[in-house]
mmCIF file of C-alpha atoms in Angstrom:
data_model
loop_
_atom_site.group_PDB
_atom_site.id
_atom_site.type_symbol
_atom_site.label_atom_id
_atom_site.label_comp_id
_atom_site.label_asym_id
_atom_site.label_seq_id
_atom_site.Cartn_x
_atom_site.Cartn_y
_atom_site.Cartn_z
ATOM 1 C CA ASN A 1 -14.321 -6.325 16.926
ATOM 2 C CA ALA A 2 -18.143 -6.431 17.209
ATOM 3 C CA GLY A 3 -18.933 -2.623 16.878
ATOM 4 C CA VAL A 4 -22.529 -2.360 16.229
ATOM 5 C CA THR A 5 -24.696 -5.410 16.388
ATOM 6 C CA GLN A 6 -28.355 -5.423 14.950
ATOM 7 C CA THR A 7 -30.624 -8.257 15.185
ATOM 8 C CA PRO A 8 -32.634 -9.424 13.415
ATOM 9 C CA LYS A 9 -30.733 -9.144 10.162
ATOM 10 C CA PHE A 10 -34.207 -9.786 7.948
ATOM 11 C CA GLN A 11 -37.850 -9.838 9.118
ATOM 12 C CA VAL A 12 -41.049 -10.452 7.397
ATOM 13 C CA LEU A 13 -44.228 -8.933 9.153
ATOM 14 C CA LYS A 14 -47.793 -8.760 8.164
ATOM 15 C CA THR A 15 -49.451 -5.132 8.328
ATOM 16 C CA GLY A 16 -50.563 -4.629 11.765
ATOM 17 C CA GLN A 17 -47.921 -6.735 13.705
ATOM 18 C CA SER A 18 -45.499 -5.270 15.972
ATOM 19 C CA MET A 19 -41.800 -6.031 16.427
ATOM 20 C CA THR A 20 -38.553 -4.501 17.913
ATOM 21 C CA LEU A 21 -35.373 -4.196 16.412
ATOM 22 C CA GLN A 22 -32.319 -4.473 18.782
ATOM 23 C CA CYS A 23 -29.042 -2.836 18.631
ATOM 24 C CA ALA A 24 -26.149 -3.023 20.847
ATOM 25 C CA GLN A 25 -22.836 -1.208 20.641
ATOM 26 C CA ASP A 26 -19.257 -2.052 22.454
ATOM 27 C CA MET A 27 -17.619 0.993 21.855
ATOM 28 C CA ASN A 28 -18.724 2.838 25.099
ATOM 29 C CA HIS A 29 -20.352 5.495 22.839
ATOM 30 C CA ASN A 30 -22.693 8.034 24.382
ATOM 31 C CA SER A 31 -24.967 8.495 21.255
ATOM 32 C CA MET A 32 -27.086 6.334 19.337
ATOM 33 C CA TYR A 33 -29.145 6.445 16.130
ATOM 34 C CA TRP A 34 -31.809 4.730 14.147
ATOM 35 C CA TYR A 35 -31.899 5.430 10.472
ATOM 36 C CA ARG A 36 -33.831 3.785 7.734
ATOM 37 C CA GLN A 37 -32.690 3.739 4.247
ATOM 38 C CA ASP A 38 -34.989 3.807 1.001
ATOM 39 C CA PRO A 39 -34.272 3.675 -2.417
ATOM 40 C CA GLY A 40 -33.482 7.234 -3.647
ATOM 41 C CA MET A 41 -33.883 8.797 -0.273
ATOM 42 C CA GLY A 42 -30.650 8.405 1.207
ATOM 43 C CA LEU A 43 -30.563 7.889 5.066
ATOM 44 C CA ARG A 44 -33.236 9.274 6.973
ATOM 45 C CA LEU A 45 -33.010 9.689 10.882
ATOM 46 C CA ILE A 46 -35.837 8.206 12.644
ATOM 47 C CA TYR A 47 -34.626 8.595 16.463
ATOM 48 C CA TYR A 48 -31.591 9.328 18.296
ATOM 49 C CA SER A 49 -30.318 8.976 21.779
ATOM 50 C CA ALA A 50 -27.664 11.650 22.684
ATOM 51 C CA SER A 51 -26.971 9.901 26.009
ATOM 52 C CA GLU A 52 -28.165 7.190 28.206
ATOM 53 C CA GLY A 53 -31.644 8.178 29.493
ATOM 54 C CA THR A 54 -32.463 10.634 26.792
ATOM 55 C CA THR A 55 -34.414 10.224 23.311
ATOM 56 C CA ASP A 56 -35.170 12.637 20.649
ATOM 57 C CA LYS A 57 -37.332 12.525 17.413
ATOM 58 C CA GLY A 58 -35.474 12.716 14.097
ATOM 59 C CA GLU A 59 -36.794 13.494 10.529
ATOM 60 C CA VAL A 60 -39.441 10.393 10.367
ATOM 61 C CA PRO A 61 -40.481 9.099 13.729
ATOM 62 C CA ASN A 62 -44.115 8.588 13.081
ATOM 63 C CA GLY A 63 -45.050 4.949 13.593
ATOM 64 C CA TYR A 64 -41.897 4.169 15.891
ATOM 65 C CA ASN A 65 -40.889 4.219 19.376
ATOM 66 C CA VAL A 66 -37.496 3.721 20.932
ATOM 67 C CA SER A 67 -35.812 2.731 24.078
ATOM 68 C CA ARG A 68 -32.306 3.733 25.243
ATOM 69 C CA LEU A 69 -31.966 0.388 27.756
ATOM 70 C CA ASN A 70 -28.623 1.451 29.062
ATOM 71 C CA LYS A 71 -25.582 2.673 27.375
ATOM 72 C CA ARG A 72 -24.951 -0.117 25.021
ATOM 73 C CA GLU A 73 -28.566 -0.767 23.740
ATOM 74 C CA PHE A 74 -30.974 1.150 21.948
ATOM 75 C CA SER A 75 -34.094 -0.553 20.344
ATOM 76 C CA LEU A 76 -36.610 0.226 17.654
ATOM 77 C CA ARG A 77 -40.232 -0.595 17.798
ATOM 78 C CA LEU A 78 -42.790 -0.688 15.485
ATOM 79 C CA GLU A 79 -46.086 -1.016 17.314
ATOM 80 C CA SER A 80 -48.504 -1.670 14.351
ATOM 81 C CA ALA A 81 -46.374 -2.262 11.218
ATOM 82 C CA ALA A 82 -47.419 -0.662 7.914
ATOM 83 C CA PRO A 83 -46.127 -1.409 4.163
ATOM 84 C CA SER A 84 -44.608 2.157 4.347
ATOM 85 C CA GLN A 85 -42.253 0.670 6.820
ATOM 86 C CA THR A 86 -40.652 -1.555 4.562
ATOM 87 C CA SER A 87 -37.295 -0.503 4.520
ATOM 88 C CA VAL A 88 -33.589 -1.228 5.629
ATOM 89 C CA TYR A 89 -33.101 0.095 9.076
ATOM 90 C CA PHE A 90 -29.709 0.841 10.231
ATOM 91 C CA CYS A 91 -28.445 1.620 13.989
ATOM 92 C CA ALA A 92 -25.177 3.687 14.377
ATOM 93 C CA SER A 93 -23.444 5.104 17.345
ATOM 94 C CA ARG A 94 -20.851 8.046 17.817
ATOM 95 C CA GLU A 95 -18.836 9.413 20.562
ATOM 96 C CA THR A 96 -20.096 12.868 21.513
ATOM 97 C CA GLY A 97 -18.018 15.676 22.893
ATOM 98 C CA ILE A 98 -15.534 15.091 20.109
ATOM 99 C CA ASP A 99 -16.072 17.568 17.030
ATOM 100 C CA THR A 100 -15.101 15.098 14.529
ATOM 101 C CA GLY A 101 -16.890 11.912 15.833
ATOM 102 C CA GLU A 102 -17.870 9.786 13.120
ATOM 103 C CA LEU A 103 -20.803 7.238 13.153
ATOM 104 C CA PHE A 104 -20.342 3.738 13.198
ATOM 105 C CA PHE A 105 -22.946 1.592 11.595
ATOM 106 C CA GLY A 106 -24.354 -1.878 11.990
ATOM 107 C CA GLU A 107 -24.798 -3.988 8.924
ATOM 108 C CA GLY A 108 -28.707 -3.096 8.900
ATOM 109 C CA SER A 109 -31.885 -5.043 9.549
ATOM 110 C CA ARG A 110 -34.133 -5.750 6.265
ATOM 111 C CA LEU A 111 -37.747 -5.383 7.191
ATOM 112 C CA THR A 112 -40.681 -6.202 4.775
ATOM 113 C CA VAL A 113 -44.118 -5.715 5.647
ATOM 114 C CA LEU A 114 -46.805 -7.401 3.670
ATOM 115 C CA ALA O 1 -30.207 24.011 9.092
ATOM 116 C CA GLN O 2 -28.076 21.941 7.199
ATOM 117 C CA SER O 3 -28.519 20.055 4.200
ATOM 118 C CA VAL O 4 -26.568 17.815 1.422
ATOM 119 C CA THR O 5 -27.184 17.825 -2.194
ATOM 120 C CA GLN O 6 -25.668 14.771 -4.251
ATOM 121 C CA LEU O 7 -26.495 15.544 -7.881
ATOM 122 C CA GLY O 8 -27.452 12.590 -10.092
ATOM 123 C CA SER O 9 -27.944 9.049 -8.544
ATOM 124 C CA HIS O 10 -25.768 6.981 -10.721
ATOM 125 C CA VAL O 11 -22.230 7.360 -12.083
ATOM 126 C CA SER O 12 -20.591 5.163 -14.559
ATOM 127 C CA VAL O 13 -16.851 4.812 -15.155
ATOM 128 C CA SER O 14 -14.439 2.667 -16.955
ATOM 129 C CA GLU O 15 -11.888 0.991 -14.957
ATOM 130 C CA GLY O 16 -8.625 3.103 -14.628
ATOM 131 C CA ALA O 17 -10.621 6.511 -15.196
ATOM 132 C CA LEU O 18 -11.123 9.196 -12.781
ATOM 133 C CA VAL O 19 -13.833 9.064 -10.236
ATOM 134 C CA LEU O 20 -15.507 12.401 -9.500
ATOM 135 C CA LEU O 21 -18.720 12.504 -7.137
ATOM 136 C CA ARG O 22 -20.095 15.719 -6.467
ATOM 137 C CA CYS O 23 -21.537 16.721 -2.886
ATOM 138 C CA ASN O 24 -22.689 20.452 -2.156
ATOM 139 C CA TYR O 25 -23.841 21.346 1.403
ATOM 140 C CA SER O 26 -25.740 24.119 2.900
ATOM 141 C CA SER O 27 -24.840 25.033 6.662
ATOM 142 C CA SER O 28 -25.528 28.487 8.628
ATOM 143 C CA VAL O 29 -21.961 27.484 10.728
ATOM 144 C CA PRO O 30 -18.719 25.738 9.708
ATOM 145 C CA PRO O 31 -19.689 22.339 8.794
ATOM 146 C CA TYR O 32 -18.131 18.859 9.270
ATOM 147 C CA LEU O 33 -18.051 16.974 6.383
ATOM 148 C CA PHE O 34 -17.965 13.087 5.630
ATOM 149 C CA TRP O 35 -18.144 10.847 2.882
ATOM 150 C CA TYR O 36 -19.202 7.227 3.648
ATOM 151 C CA VAL O 37 -19.130 4.218 1.157
ATOM 152 C CA GLN O 38 -21.849 1.155 1.422
ATOM 153 C CA TYR O 39 -20.990 -1.966 -0.375
ATOM 154 C CA PRO O 40 -23.910 -4.190 -1.209
ATOM 155 C CA ASN O 41 -25.712 -5.650 1.802
ATOM 156 C CA GLN O 42 -23.515 -3.858 4.143
ATOM 157 C CA GLY O 43 -23.564 -0.923 6.497
ATOM 158 C CA LEU O 44 -21.921 2.345 6.052
ATOM 159 C CA GLN O 45 -18.169 2.723 6.540
ATOM 160 C CA LEU O 46 -16.314 6.089 6.487
ATOM 161 C CA LEU O 47 -14.156 7.148 3.749
ATOM 162 C CA LEU O 48 -12.734 10.192 4.940
ATOM 163 C CA LYS O 49 -13.866 13.471 6.959
ATOM 164 C CA TYR O 50 -13.220 17.120 6.888
ATOM 165 C CA THR O 51 -12.575 18.552 10.289
ATOM 166 C CA SER O 52 -11.258 22.249 9.237
ATOM 167 C CA ALA O 53 -7.636 20.957 9.774
ATOM 168 C CA ALA O 54 -6.925 20.844 5.826
ATOM 169 C CA THR O 55 -8.778 21.253 2.872
ATOM 170 C CA LEU O 56 -7.484 18.605 0.959
ATOM 171 C CA VAL O 57 -8.504 15.372 2.795
ATOM 172 C CA LYS O 58 -7.200 11.978 1.902
ATOM 173 C CA GLY O 59 -9.050 8.705 2.920
ATOM 174 C CA ILE O 60 -9.059 5.016 2.573
ATOM 175 C CA ASN O 61 -8.698 3.093 -1.086
ATOM 176 C CA GLY O 62 -7.150 6.015 -2.604
ATOM 177 C CA PHE O 63 -10.013 8.481 -2.398
ATOM 178 C CA GLU O 64 -9.642 11.958 -1.496
ATOM 179 C CA ALA O 65 -11.945 15.357 -1.243
ATOM 180 C CA GLU O 66 -11.394 18.956 -1.290
ATOM 181 C CA PHE O 67 -13.481 21.048 0.906
ATOM 182 C CA LYS O 68 -14.218 24.347 -0.821
ATOM 183 C CA LYS O 69 -15.873 27.082 1.127
ATOM 184 C CA SER O 70 -16.828 29.392 -1.769
ATOM 185 C CA GLU O 71 -18.510 26.837 -3.599
ATOM 186 C CA THR O 72 -19.840 25.063 -0.675
ATOM 187 C CA SER O 73 -18.717 21.808 -1.885
ATOM 188 C CA PHE O 74 -16.907 18.856 -0.891
ATOM 189 C CA HIS O 75 -16.474 16.613 -3.931
ATOM 190 C CA LEU O 76 -15.026 13.090 -3.577
ATOM 191 C CA THR O 77 -12.404 11.794 -6.441
ATOM 192 C CA LYS O 78 -10.109 8.903 -7.195
ATOM 193 C CA PRO O 79 -7.466 9.268 -9.836
ATOM 194 C CA SER O 80 -7.972 5.523 -11.218
ATOM 195 C CA ALA O 81 -11.219 3.640 -10.707
ATOM 196 C CA HIS O 82 -10.833 0.020 -9.553
ATOM 197 C CA MET O 83 -13.771 -2.870 -9.902
ATOM 198 C CA SER O 84 -13.732 -2.925 -6.257
ATOM 199 C CA ASP O 85 -14.867 0.737 -6.174
ATOM 200 C CA ALA O 86 -18.384 -0.152 -7.262
ATOM 201 C CA ALA O 87 -20.502 0.819 -4.268
ATOM 202 C CA GLU O 88 -23.111 3.477 -3.178
ATOM 203 C CA TYR O 89 -21.417 6.764 -1.718
ATOM 204 C CA PHE O 90 -23.039 9.071 0.751
ATOM 205 C CA CYS O 91 -22.071 12.631 1.608
ATOM 206 C CA ALA O 92 -22.974 13.911 5.022
ATOM 207 C CA VAL O 93 -22.736 17.014 6.996
ATOM 208 C CA GLY O 94 -22.699 18.043 10.806
ATOM 209 C CA THR O 95 -22.427 21.230 12.568
ATOM 210 C CA GLY O 96 -20.854 20.343 15.757
ATOM 211 C CA ALA O 97 -19.595 18.023 18.125
ATOM 212 C CA ASN O 98 -23.020 16.899 19.225
ATOM 213 C CA SER O 99 -24.939 17.606 16.090
ATOM 214 C CA LYS O 100 -26.817 15.180 14.007
ATOM 215 C CA LEU O 101 -25.465 14.138 10.602
ATOM 216 C CA THR O 102 -27.533 15.004 7.719
ATOM 217 C CA PHE O 103 -26.927 12.663 4.722
ATOM 218 C CA GLY O 104 -27.344 13.102 0.951
ATOM 219 C CA LYS O 105 -29.473 10.681 -1.208
ATOM 220 C CA GLY O 106 -26.274 8.789 -2.309
ATOM 221 C CA ILE O 107 -24.697 8.199 -5.636
ATOM 222 C CA THR O 108 -24.123 4.739 -7.096
ATOM 223 C CA LEU O 109 -20.809 4.145 -8.698
ATOM 224 C CA SER O 110 -20.335 1.491 -11.458
ATOM 225 C CA VAL O 111 -17.089 0.540 -12.880
ATOM 226 C CA ARG O 112 -16.959 -0.704 -16.282
ATOM 227 C CA PRO O 113 -14.207 -3.573 -17.231
#
């Protein structure tokens, strides 16, 4: 069972470089999310996609863009990386229309911006 | 608006002792509540969830949580800690089928031999 798959797992960037984090889920979920995790800050929502073709800003969207490529895939792009974007990024998916729908998480992508 | 408060960032218990991790929430409508666990270098996985069916919720690995509306709390407990319980624990709140989940800042649980 693959669940939610994120790539890459590790990445080091220099300030100003760009990169895309990829996420794919095989559970046929409608909703997908990108969170970042920083020490003492918990998980903060960057962007989410309630369904294919829609995306919305979360709590900390500045410096990021997203693309919901199809129902399975939701990518996160850093156009010009900054040291403040050093973090662990988690993709998650969830079935909507179900009151108790839980989030299923990928294993994370650890990004360091020098 | 919804929010979650997890007081303290670190809890340390002895193996075999009671585990109590506190979570208080704020929500203007009846909430859905979740506890997630994160082991080192892994993603988050669901421990248990409250969906209004029963106030005492049992989860995996012997954990349980009780929803107390009057106290706006959803504390996580386990009668006897095991070394394998050492991890970070997150409480989260949602308010509807299509709502976003809001996470607390997490609590790191250490278990002493």
